[in-house]
Amino acid sequence: MAPIERVADKLETPTLDDRSYRVIRLPNQLEALLVHDPETDKASASVNVNVGSFSDADDMPGMAHAVEHLLFMGTEKYPVENDYNQYLSAHSGYSNAYTSATETNYFFEVAASSSPDTDIPPHSRPTSPLHGALDRFAQFFIAPLFLSSTLDRELKAVDSENKKNLQSDNWRLSQLKKSLSSPKHPYHHFSTGNLQTLRDEPRKRGVNIRDEFIQFHTKHYSANRMKLVVLGREELDQLETWVGELFADVVNKDLPRNRWDGVQPYSEKELLTQVFAKPVMDTRLLDIYFPYQDEEDMYETQPSRYLSHLIGHEGPGSILAYVKAKGWANGLSAGVAPVCPGSAFFTISIKLTEDGLKQYKEVVKVVFQYISLIKENDPQQWIVDEIRGMTEVDFKFREKSPATSFTSRLSSIMQHPLPRDWLLSGTSVIRKFDPQAITNALSYIRPDNYRLTLVSQVFPGDWNQKERWYGTEYRTEVIPSDFQASIREAAESTTQSRIPDLYLPHRNEFIPTQLNVDKREVVEPLKAPKLIRNEEAVRVWWKKDDRFWVPKGNVYITLRNPLAMATPETAVKSNLYCELVKDALVEYSYDAELAGLEYQLASYSAGIDVEVGGYSDKMAVLLEKVIVSMRDLEVKPDRFQIVKERVLRGLKNWDFQQPYRQVSDLTRWLGSEKGWITEQYLAEVIPLNAEDIASFYPQLLRQMHIEFLAHGNIRKEDALRMTDLVESTLRPRPLPKSQWQIRRNLLLPPGSDFTYRRTLGDPANVNHCIEYYLYVGSLADHASRAKLLLLGQMTEEIGFDQLRTKEQLGYIVSTSAKLAATVMGYRVMIQSERPTEYLEERINAFLALFGSRLESMDHNEFEGHKQSLISKRLEKVKNLDQESERFWNHIRGEYFNFVQNETDVANLKPLSKQDMIDFFKQYIDPVSPSRAKLSVHMIAQSSPKALAGNMSAAEQKEKLVAMLGKYLTSVGVNTDTEDLCACFESVDVAGGDQTAIIAAISSYLRDGKEVPDDRLTAVMEQGQQLLGTVLPGLGIEVKVEETDLPPAPTVKETTLIEDVFDYKSRLALSAGPRPVRDLKEYEEMEAKL
């Protein structure tokens, strides 16, 4: 066998990167990046295959996506379909995959060591789980089974994934853009696929779909098209040996890299047209698409970044600054969107106001005037130098990301023609100023090379077509000649004719210059911040970074005032106030954002939150500007109306989110003593005016308690100085502790069972959703918390396998612990087309099934779950932001348990199987007399029946017989419609009696057509799967056959919540959070560092 080729081992790395790297190429031409990280607690691998939806057959869209799903369903070496996920789950891991236009990306994560005990030296730890995971992973690309028994289930999963997205504007508008592109380019494809495209239509044509998927894999999956990234604690030589052994048998077919050079997504027919699209949510967007060059070979110069920097700028003189001042827009973004090797778009997207919608033509002309300004000036080297300088700084101080994020991203980057020494820096760093490349790039941004898309629920109102796959209403037309002429005029404008308020940006004063870090030897990083000021008016937490050593920091501030969320009205006013401050700061803060320094401002239950994060050099400057703007806000009536309308639209759009994104808000509301929901906010926001906010916000700032955390490359005196800045600027009266809001939750009494039902606001969404919540106890009960977390670990894989994979209840299925402000519980969430009552029954059956499995679980499996969870709880933070967020969450939670993970592990270690059985029987078991349950049912207005129309039973039977006749004819059975109809005379088709329907078809074929048994079996198997789609399409609710499903236990009757106020008034309240330690133990009041 030929030796493994070492391609590169000296990669360009960030300054603080302690990993080592090696790029190798196996004899079968599979290329791999190996990463040795001695400190990682998670190992990971990713394979990126250079094939995606652009390679789908025209008559089977979604094939690449379906192969991605089916590949996980067993291999010759590991034939059990969920062996891979069981192995990962037992070792603190998980897996996922995605399919894009030109790539399919598979990845997993697993514990880096079998022992989570970090005190054991690396050389003494047991064998890494990475080898076993890699072995299973490699087999997907060597000998996948494409098991017939899993085929229908996984295609239903693809279909469910597609249905999940049917009401998502992102998916709808993206597909509309594709469907209206040139049919000669694969960009035109429907990439997700559904049952119709992947199963029903092919079978009508007599296609053996399993064979098609196997052929797709055989045709497109080749070792030379695969890029592998492996990250682990093991030395590079060990990783190289494993990869060489495990991936050597991946077949190399010497396939060329996929390219599409001969055709473009937009032909002349698609250019100079405008598309008007109606969204689901109340959204107003203006998109300008320019067909653009493929820049993947231009990684040193990246000319599009010069264009996007200027066109997308938000500071003075920019397009956004002008159209915002005119009241036409709220936001703008610009940048290149690669389509595939050979094609790209340069896209300008503008969020319009109501006036901007009316003036969209003027907005387009402003854009083209600014483009003329850019072209009028030679490419500016100082601008490129500024951009390049920040790219170099960002790469130099790049921190680690989660293992799967790293491997998945790098395996995709490896598909591009980068020098292998530059794989990490890649397109992150601009290396050269090339004025000619910029000039060439600008040549694509011209008035004869674009398409407009205008998205609005009201304009123009006369949409006359529907997109095939998602049903988006739209209208398309050639841009009127007078509009085209005015755009050309704008594109040719000069200094004399151009709007004088448009000009190039100034130099960025926020570019950091002080990037020094005082790095010291640290035996062990501190686990908690120090309390360096603790007074009635203010509490200051501080920790100088002693782990990551980057010139960055994070400041978190809560201006505590219960008025912020005292009522729905004050909550809305607080939100509008924050939005108005941010609106006023857009131009100023944009330079800071470009220089890696950002801020956030938001209201929440305890008051107003202010966050500033990024490079620490100019952090205090930005913080001061934010605080002064909060104090001195001038509420201008015109800006107020624009911001109010944007907030109002956001509230109305809540009802049009995916149901699974809504349901948790309702569960939280039903479990909170004090809390509000969207409909209550809506009622309050409509009558508000600018004066209401102008008179309200001084009350918010008049009295408060300041909670302050500074973490990172921030000295102690600087943290105290920034605190003084906030105090001296706002000059508030102290808020006594007696007036602080106490965070409490409602307690579900033992033995209670409540159900809250709510109808979805989106009339076209066919998905129901359930969140099934079981109350366990106080968040301060560490022993119960450990058991709850272990229950979540133990049910994660089995829950997914049973409820999604086997029972096919829906694409969105999750089981987990659910932690609230002061209480905790166990939850199961499912989004599905099945009725919520049925989903609840299947959850009860699953829990009963798990209870029996828990009883029979052997010692090794039980201990494996414990060790897996312990490994997760002891997982290290990967970067400064993660550690900052962890500290702040503990401070905001008011338990101040900065070592909560260690507390959890201490309580996990002694747990026995009997402890978990007792816990399950008390809190979880569906027949437990003491368990307390709350179910939230989100019920779709629509259903397959409603969408099919009100057909009579006779019409349904007639249409079914006609469809079956066509199917039987397509598979070679000469069908007599009258004879077939006679077989259905006594069948309850309208009632969904699928068993009787199948029996009637079988009788017709066996007795009427004398079809041999072997052929009968094949025809019936395909026909039975076809019924799963045909019957719902005719508005027939199929009777569910439960013979092969775990039985559901008989449970007590539930109590419907019809009056939420009455429901809440009957429940007791939890205790508020209390610090786990006296805060004086955290104090460090001396002035020195």
PDB file of N, CA, C and O in Angstrom, residues 229 373 389 531 617 634 758 810 910 927 1056 1067 1080:
ATOM      1  N   VAL A 229     -11.836  16.148   8.999  1.00  0.00           N
ATOM      2  CA  VAL A 229     -11.144  16.834  10.093  1.00  0.00           C
ATOM      3  C   VAL A 229     -11.365  16.014  11.350  1.00  0.00           C
ATOM      4  O   VAL A 229     -12.499  15.641  11.666  1.00  0.00           O
ATOM      5  N   LEU A 373     -20.743  56.810  -6.564  1.00  0.00           N
ATOM      6  CA  LEU A 373     -19.742  57.488  -5.727  1.00  0.00           C
ATOM      7  C   LEU A 373     -18.512  56.597  -5.535  1.00  0.00           C
ATOM      8  O   LEU A 373     -17.369  57.062  -5.640  1.00  0.00           O
ATOM      9  N   GLY A 389      -6.278  45.303   8.593  1.00  0.00           N
ATOM     10  CA  GLY A 389      -5.741  45.373   9.961  1.00  0.00           C
ATOM     11  C   GLY A 389      -6.637  44.682  10.971  1.00  0.00           C
ATOM     12  O   GLY A 389      -6.157  43.939  11.841  1.00  0.00           O
ATOM     13  N   LEU A 531     -15.939  40.137  44.406  1.00  0.00           N
ATOM     14  CA  LEU A 531     -16.875  41.223  44.685  1.00  0.00           C
ATOM     15  C   LEU A 531     -16.055  42.391  45.223  1.00  0.00           C
ATOM     16  O   LEU A 531     -15.613  42.377  46.383  1.00  0.00           O
ATOM     17  N   ASP A 617      -9.631  47.908  24.652  1.00  0.00           N
ATOM     18  CA  ASP A 617      -8.935  49.186  24.528  1.00  0.00           C
ATOM     19  C   ASP A 617      -9.882  50.385  24.601  1.00  0.00           C
ATOM     20  O   ASP A 617      -9.670  51.319  25.370  1.00  0.00           O
ATOM     21  N   GLU A 634     -33.511  62.007  23.296  1.00  0.00           N
ATOM     22  CA  GLU A 634     -34.584  62.878  22.808  1.00  0.00           C
ATOM     23  C   GLU A 634     -35.536  62.009  21.985  1.00  0.00           C
ATOM     24  O   GLU A 634     -35.149  61.441  20.972  1.00  0.00           O
ATOM     25  N   ARG A 758     -54.188  26.190  23.266  1.00  0.00           N
ATOM     26  CA  ARG A 758     -54.181  27.483  22.575  1.00  0.00           C
ATOM     27  C   ARG A 758     -54.107  27.226  21.075  1.00  0.00           C
ATOM     28  O   ARG A 758     -53.331  26.392  20.614  1.00  0.00           O
ATOM     29  N   GLY A 810     -42.800  13.419  14.461  1.00  0.00           N
ATOM     30  CA  GLY A 810     -42.500  14.733  13.904  1.00  0.00           C
ATOM     31  C   GLY A 810     -41.006  14.943  13.832  1.00  0.00           C
ATOM     32  O   GLY A 810     -40.215  14.190  14.419  1.00  0.00           O
ATOM     33  N   PRO A 910     -22.680   9.638  43.757  1.00  0.00           N
ATOM     34  CA  PRO A 910     -23.211   8.572  44.612  1.00  0.00           C
ATOM     35  C   PRO A 910     -24.539   7.978  44.157  1.00  0.00           C
ATOM     36  O   PRO A 910     -25.037   7.043  44.788  1.00  0.00           O
ATOM     37  N   VAL A 927     -48.347   6.803  35.854  1.00  0.00           N
ATOM     38  CA  VAL A 927     -49.364   6.321  36.804  1.00  0.00           C
ATOM     39  C   VAL A 927     -49.026   6.704  38.238  1.00  0.00           C
ATOM     40  O   VAL A 927     -49.715   6.271  39.171  1.00  0.00           O
ATOM     41  N   LEU A1056     -58.539  21.138  32.511  1.00  0.00           N
ATOM     42  CA  LEU A1056     -58.276  22.160  31.506  1.00  0.00           C
ATOM     43  C   LEU A1056     -58.156  23.535  32.162  1.00  0.00           C
ATOM     44  O   LEU A1056     -58.979  23.900  33.012  1.00  0.00           O
ATOM     45  N   LEU A1067     -52.476  28.425  43.055  1.00  0.00           N
ATOM     46  CA  LEU A1067     -51.199  27.748  43.262  1.00  0.00           C
ATOM     47  C   LEU A1067     -50.326  28.498  44.264  1.00  0.00           C
ATOM     48  O   LEU A1067     -50.356  29.731  44.333  1.00  0.00           O
ATOM     49  N   LYS A1080     -20.179  37.929  51.279  1.00  0.00           N
ATOM     50  CA  LYS A1080     -18.950  38.488  51.866  1.00  0.00           C
ATOM     51  C   LYS A1080     -17.753  37.580  51.582  1.00  0.00           C
ATOM     52  O   LYS A1080     -16.606  38.035  51.569  1.00  0.00           O
TER      53      LYS A1080
END
